[in-house]
mmCIF file of C-alpha atoms in Angstrom:
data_model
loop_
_atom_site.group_PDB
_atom_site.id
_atom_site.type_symbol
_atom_site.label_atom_id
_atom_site.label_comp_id
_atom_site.label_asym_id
_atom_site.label_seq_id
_atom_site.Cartn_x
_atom_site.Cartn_y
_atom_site.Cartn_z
ATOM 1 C CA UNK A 931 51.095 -94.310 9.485
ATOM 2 C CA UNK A 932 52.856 -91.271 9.872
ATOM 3 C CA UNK A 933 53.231 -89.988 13.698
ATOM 4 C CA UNK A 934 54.691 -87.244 16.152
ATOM 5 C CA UNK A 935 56.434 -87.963 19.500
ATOM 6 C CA UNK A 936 57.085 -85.267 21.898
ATOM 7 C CA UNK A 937 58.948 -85.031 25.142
ATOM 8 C CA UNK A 938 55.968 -85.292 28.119
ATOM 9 C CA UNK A 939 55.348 -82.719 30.298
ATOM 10 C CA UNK A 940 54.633 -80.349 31.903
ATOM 11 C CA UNK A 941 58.561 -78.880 32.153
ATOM 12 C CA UNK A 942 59.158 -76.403 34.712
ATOM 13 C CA UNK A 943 61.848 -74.118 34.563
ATOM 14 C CA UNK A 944 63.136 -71.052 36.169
ATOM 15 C CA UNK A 945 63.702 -68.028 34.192
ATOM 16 C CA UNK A 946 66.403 -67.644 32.087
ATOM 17 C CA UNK A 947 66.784 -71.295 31.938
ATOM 18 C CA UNK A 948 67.791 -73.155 28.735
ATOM 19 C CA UNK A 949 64.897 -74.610 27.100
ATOM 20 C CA UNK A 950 64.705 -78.224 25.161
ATOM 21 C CA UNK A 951 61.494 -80.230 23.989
ATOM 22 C CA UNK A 952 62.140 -83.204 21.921
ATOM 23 C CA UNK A 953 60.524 -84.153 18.959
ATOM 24 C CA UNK A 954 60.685 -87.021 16.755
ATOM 25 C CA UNK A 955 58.969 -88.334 13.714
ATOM 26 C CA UNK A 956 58.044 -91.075 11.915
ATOM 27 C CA UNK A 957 56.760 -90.824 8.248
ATOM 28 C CA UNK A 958 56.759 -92.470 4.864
ATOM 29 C CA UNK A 959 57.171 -89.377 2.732
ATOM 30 C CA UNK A 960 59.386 -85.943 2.944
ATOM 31 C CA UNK A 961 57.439 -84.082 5.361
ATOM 32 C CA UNK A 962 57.085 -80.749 6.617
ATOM 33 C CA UNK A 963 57.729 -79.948 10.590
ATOM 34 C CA UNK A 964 56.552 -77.209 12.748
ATOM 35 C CA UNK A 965 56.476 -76.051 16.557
ATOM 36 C CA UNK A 966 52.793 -74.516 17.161
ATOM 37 C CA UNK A 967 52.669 -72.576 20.788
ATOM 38 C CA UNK A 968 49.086 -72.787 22.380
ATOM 39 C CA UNK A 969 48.064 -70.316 25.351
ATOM 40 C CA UNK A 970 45.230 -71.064 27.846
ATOM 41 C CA UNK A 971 41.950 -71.126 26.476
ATOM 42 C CA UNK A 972 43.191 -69.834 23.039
ATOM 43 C CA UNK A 973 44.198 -71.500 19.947
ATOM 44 C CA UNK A 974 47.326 -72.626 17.879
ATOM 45 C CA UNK A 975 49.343 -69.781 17.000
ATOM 46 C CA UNK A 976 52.874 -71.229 14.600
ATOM 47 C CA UNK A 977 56.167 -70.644 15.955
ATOM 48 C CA UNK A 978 58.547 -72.191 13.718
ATOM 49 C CA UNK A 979 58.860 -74.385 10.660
ATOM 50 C CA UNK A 980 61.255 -76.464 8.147
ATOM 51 C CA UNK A 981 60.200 -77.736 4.789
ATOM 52 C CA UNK A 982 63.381 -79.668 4.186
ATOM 53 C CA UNK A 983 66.318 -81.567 5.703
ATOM 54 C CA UNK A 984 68.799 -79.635 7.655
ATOM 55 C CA UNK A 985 66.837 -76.360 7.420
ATOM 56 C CA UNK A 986 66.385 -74.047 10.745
ATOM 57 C CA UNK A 987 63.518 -72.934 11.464
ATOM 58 C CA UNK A 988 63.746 -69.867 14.262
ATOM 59 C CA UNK A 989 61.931 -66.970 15.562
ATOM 60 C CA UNK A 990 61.371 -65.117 19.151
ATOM 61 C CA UNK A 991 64.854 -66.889 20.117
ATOM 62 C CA UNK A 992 63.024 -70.535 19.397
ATOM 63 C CA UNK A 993 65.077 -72.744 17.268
ATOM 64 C CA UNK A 994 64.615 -76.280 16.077
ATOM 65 C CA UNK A 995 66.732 -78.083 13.040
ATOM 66 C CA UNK A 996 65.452 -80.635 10.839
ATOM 67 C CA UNK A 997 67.361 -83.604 11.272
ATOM 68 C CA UNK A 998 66.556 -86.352 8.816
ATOM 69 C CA UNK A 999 69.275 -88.873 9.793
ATOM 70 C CA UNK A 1000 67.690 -88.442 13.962
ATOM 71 C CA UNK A 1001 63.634 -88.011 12.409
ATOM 72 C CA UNK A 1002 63.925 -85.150 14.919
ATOM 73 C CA UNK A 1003 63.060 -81.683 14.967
ATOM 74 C CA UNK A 1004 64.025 -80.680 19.000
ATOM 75 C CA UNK A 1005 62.466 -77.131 19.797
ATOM 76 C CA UNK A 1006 65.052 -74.914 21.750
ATOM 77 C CA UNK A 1007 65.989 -71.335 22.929
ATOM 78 C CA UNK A 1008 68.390 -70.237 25.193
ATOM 79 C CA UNK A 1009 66.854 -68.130 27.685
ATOM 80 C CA UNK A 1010 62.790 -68.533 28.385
ATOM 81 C CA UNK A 1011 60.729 -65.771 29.831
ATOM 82 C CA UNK A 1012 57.734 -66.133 31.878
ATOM 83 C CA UNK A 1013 55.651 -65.433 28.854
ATOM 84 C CA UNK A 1014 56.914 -68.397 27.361
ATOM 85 C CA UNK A 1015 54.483 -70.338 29.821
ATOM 86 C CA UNK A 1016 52.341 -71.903 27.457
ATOM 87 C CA UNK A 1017 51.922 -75.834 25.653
ATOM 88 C CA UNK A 1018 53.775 -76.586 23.007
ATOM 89 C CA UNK A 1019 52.837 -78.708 19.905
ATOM 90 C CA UNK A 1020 55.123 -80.533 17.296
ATOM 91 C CA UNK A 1021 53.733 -81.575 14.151
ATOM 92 C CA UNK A 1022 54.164 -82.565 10.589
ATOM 93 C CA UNK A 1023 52.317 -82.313 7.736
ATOM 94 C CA UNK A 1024 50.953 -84.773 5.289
ATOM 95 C CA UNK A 1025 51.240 -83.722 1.339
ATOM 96 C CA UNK A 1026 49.517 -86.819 0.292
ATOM 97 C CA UNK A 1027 46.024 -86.305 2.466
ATOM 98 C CA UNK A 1028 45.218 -82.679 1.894
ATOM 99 C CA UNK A 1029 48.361 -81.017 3.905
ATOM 100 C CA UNK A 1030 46.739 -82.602 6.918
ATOM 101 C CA UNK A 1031 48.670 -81.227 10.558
ATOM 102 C CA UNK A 1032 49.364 -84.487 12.831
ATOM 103 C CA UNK A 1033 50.464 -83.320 16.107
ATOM 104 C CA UNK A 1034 52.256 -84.814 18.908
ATOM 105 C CA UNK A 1035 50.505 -84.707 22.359
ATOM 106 C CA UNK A 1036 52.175 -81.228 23.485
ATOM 107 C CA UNK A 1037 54.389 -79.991 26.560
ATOM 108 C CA UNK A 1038 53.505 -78.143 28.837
ATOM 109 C CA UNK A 1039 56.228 -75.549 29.999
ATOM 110 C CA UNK A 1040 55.914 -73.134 32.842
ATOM 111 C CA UNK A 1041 58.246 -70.663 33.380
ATOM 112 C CA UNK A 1042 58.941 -69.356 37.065
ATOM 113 C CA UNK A 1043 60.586 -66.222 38.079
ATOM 114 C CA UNK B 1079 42.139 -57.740 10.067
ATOM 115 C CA UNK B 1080 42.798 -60.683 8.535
ATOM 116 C CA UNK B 1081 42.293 -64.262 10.431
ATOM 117 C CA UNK B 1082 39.868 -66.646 11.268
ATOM 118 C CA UNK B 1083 36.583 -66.291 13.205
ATOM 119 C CA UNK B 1084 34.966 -69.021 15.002
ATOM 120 C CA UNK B 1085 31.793 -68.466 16.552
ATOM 121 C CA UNK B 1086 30.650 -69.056 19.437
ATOM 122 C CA UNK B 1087 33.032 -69.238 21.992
ATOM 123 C CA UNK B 1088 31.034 -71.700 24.260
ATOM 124 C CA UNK B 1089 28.310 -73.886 22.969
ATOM 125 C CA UNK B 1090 26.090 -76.068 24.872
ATOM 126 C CA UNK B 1091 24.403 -78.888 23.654
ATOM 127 C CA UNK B 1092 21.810 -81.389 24.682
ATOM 128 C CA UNK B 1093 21.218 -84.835 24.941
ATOM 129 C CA UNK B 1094 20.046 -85.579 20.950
ATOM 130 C CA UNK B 1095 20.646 -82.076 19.433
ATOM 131 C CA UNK B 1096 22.510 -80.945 16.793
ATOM 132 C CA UNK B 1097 24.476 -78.171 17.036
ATOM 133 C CA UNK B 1098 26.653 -76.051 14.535
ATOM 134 C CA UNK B 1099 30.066 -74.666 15.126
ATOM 135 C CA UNK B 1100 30.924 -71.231 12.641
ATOM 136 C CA UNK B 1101 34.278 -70.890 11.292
ATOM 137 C CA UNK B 1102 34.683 -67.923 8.703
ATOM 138 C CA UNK B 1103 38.265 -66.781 7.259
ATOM 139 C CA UNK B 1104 39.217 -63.855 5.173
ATOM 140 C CA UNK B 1105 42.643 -65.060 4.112
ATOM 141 C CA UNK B 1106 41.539 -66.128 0.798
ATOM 142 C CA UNK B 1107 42.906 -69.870 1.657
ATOM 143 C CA UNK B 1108 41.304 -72.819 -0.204
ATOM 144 C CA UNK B 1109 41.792 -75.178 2.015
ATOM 145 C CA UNK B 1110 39.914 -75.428 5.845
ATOM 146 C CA UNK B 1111 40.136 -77.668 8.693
ATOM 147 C CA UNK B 1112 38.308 -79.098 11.943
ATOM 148 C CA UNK B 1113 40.185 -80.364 14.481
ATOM 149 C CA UNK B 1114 39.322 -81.581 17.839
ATOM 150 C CA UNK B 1115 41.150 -80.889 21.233
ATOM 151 C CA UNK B 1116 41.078 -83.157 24.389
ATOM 152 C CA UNK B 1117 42.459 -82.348 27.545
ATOM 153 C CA UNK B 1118 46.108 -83.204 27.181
ATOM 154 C CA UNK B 1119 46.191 -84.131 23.658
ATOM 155 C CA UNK B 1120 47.021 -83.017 20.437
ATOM 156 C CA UNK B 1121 44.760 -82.342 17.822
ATOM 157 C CA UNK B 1122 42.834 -84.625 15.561
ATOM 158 C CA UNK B 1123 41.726 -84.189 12.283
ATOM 159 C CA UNK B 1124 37.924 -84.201 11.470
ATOM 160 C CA UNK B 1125 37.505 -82.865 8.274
ATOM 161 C CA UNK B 1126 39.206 -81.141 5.880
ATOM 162 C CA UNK B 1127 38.457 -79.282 2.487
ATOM 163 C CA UNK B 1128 40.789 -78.033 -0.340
ATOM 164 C CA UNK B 1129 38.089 -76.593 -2.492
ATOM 165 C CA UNK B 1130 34.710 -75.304 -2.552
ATOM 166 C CA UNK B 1131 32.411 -77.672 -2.548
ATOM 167 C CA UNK B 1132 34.984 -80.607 -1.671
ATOM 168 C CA UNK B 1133 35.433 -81.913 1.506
ATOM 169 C CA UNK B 1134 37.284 -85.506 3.286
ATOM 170 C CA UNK B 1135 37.040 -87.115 6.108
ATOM 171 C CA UNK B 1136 39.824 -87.280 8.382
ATOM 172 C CA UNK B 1137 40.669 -89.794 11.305
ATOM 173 C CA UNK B 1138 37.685 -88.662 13.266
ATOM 174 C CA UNK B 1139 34.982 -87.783 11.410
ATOM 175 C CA UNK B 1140 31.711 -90.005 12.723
ATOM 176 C CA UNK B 1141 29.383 -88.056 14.417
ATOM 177 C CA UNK B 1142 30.185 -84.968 12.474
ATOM 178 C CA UNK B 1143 29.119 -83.517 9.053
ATOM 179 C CA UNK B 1144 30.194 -80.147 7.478
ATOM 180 C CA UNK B 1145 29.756 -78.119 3.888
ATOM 181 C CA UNK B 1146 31.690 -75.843 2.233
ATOM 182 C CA UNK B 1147 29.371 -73.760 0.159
ATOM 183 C CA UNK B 1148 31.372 -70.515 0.153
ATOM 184 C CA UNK B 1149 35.639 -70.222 0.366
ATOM 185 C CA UNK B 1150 35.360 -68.227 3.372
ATOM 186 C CA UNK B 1151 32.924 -70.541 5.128
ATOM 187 C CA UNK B 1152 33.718 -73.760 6.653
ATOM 188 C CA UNK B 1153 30.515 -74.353 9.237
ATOM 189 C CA UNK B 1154 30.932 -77.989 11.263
ATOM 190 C CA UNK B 1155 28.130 -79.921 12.524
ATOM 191 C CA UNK B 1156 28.444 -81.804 15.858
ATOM 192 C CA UNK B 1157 25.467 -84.509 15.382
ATOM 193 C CA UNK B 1158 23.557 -86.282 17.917
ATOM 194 C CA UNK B 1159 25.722 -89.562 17.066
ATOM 195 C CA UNK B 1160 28.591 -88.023 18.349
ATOM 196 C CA UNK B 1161 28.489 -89.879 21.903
ATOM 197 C CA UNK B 1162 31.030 -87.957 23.613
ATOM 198 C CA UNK B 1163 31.253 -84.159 22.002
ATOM 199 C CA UNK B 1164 32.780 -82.451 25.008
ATOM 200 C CA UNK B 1165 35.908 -81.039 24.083
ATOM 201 C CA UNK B 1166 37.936 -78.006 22.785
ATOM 202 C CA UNK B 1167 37.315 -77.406 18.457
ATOM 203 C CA UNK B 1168 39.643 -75.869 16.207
ATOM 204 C CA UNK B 1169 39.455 -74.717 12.603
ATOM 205 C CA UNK B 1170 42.435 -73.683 10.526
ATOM 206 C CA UNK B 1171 42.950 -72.547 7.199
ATOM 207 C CA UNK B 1172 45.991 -72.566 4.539
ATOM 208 C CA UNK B 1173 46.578 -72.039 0.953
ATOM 209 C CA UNK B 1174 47.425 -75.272 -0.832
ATOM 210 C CA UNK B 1175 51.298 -76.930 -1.586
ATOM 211 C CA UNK B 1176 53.572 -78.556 0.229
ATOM 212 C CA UNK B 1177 54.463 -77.110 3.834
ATOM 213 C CA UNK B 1178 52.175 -74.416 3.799
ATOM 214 C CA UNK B 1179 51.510 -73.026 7.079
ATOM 215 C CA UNK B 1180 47.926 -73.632 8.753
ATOM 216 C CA UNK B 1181 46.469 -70.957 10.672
ATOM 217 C CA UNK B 1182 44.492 -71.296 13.713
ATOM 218 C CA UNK B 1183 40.988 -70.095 14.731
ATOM 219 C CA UNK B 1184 40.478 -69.229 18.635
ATOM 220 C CA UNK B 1185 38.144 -72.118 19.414
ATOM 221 C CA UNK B 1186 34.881 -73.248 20.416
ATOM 222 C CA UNK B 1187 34.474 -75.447 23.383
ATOM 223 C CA UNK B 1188 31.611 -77.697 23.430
ATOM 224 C CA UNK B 1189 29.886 -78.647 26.842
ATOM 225 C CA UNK B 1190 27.041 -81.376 26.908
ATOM 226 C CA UNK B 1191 24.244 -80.889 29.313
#
């Protein structure tokens, strides 16, 4: 079946730092791909998506390209923040069982400053 | 506002009791979802429903039931053959098609006695 395999964590970084959690995929179909953020205690809140090879999915300086020919979809930005301590969930959906979410195990990533 | 509610925060249950998680949205979105968190997981699919009165399994659904009697109202029932119900519950909502975006609930977590 159709699965989600992210980079393990947790990542610590100082400020500033660049920021890279891989993702990769494995699916039958044409799937969509997102990045969810989760903060403690809290619950998913979306970051990013791409409904289609080679699109770019960005926002808050978080970037990740869907690569069809890799079955990636690496989440990136240039310069984290100390608010961008938080887990970090890849997933893809699945058309053909109700747009179900499956989700990779998360990364943790903790910022210092 | 518009979002999703899910009520209550904490719930604690007892050995052979039933209990019942709320989640309410106001998005107008058709289609709902559980999913369960463990500690250092992803999320897994319990249920979902596209339409009212309509709902499927997903990959973990013994031990829970739900209904979907109204499109705002997605309640989940956490039954007393669910052996090990500790954990962190989510409920999402989305409109229908292809890569639409599913948005998240704050949580319940569920803490046996």
């Amino acid at each position: 079946g159709d699965s989600v395999t992210q980079m393990e964590g947790p990542v610590t970084l100082s400020e500033e730092a660049f920021l890279t959690i891989n993702c990769t995929y494995t699916a039958t179909g044409y799937p969509s791909l997102f990045w969810y953020v989760q903060y403690p205690g809290e619950g998913l809140q979306l970051l990013l998506k791409a409904t289609k090879a080679d699109d770019k999915g960005s926002n808050k300086g978080f970037e990740a390209t869907y690569r069809k020919e890799t079955t990636s979809f690496h989440l990136e930005k240039g310069s984290v923040q100390v608010s961008d301590s938080a887990v970090y969930f890849c997933a893809l959906s699945d058309d053909n069982q109700g747009g179900k979410l499956i989700f990779g195990q998360g990364t943790e990533l903790s910022v210092k400053p | 506002d518009g979002g999703i509610t899910q009520s209550p925060k904490y719930l604690f249950r007892k050995e052979g009791q039933n209990v019942t998680l709320s989640c309410e949205q106001n998005l107008n979105h058709d289609a709902m979802y559980w999913y369960r968190q463990d500690p250092g997981q992803g999320l897994r699919l319990i249920y979902y429903s596209q339409i009212v009165n309509d709902f499927q399994k997903g990959d973990i659904a013994e031990g829970y039931s739900v209904s979907r009697e109204k499109k705002e109202s997605f309640p989940l029932t956490v039954t007393s053959a669910q052996k090990n119900p500790t954990a962190f519950y989510l409920c999402a909502s989305s409109i229908t098609g292809q890569g639409a975006t599913q948005y998240f609930g704050p949580g319940t977590r569920l803490l046996v006695l």
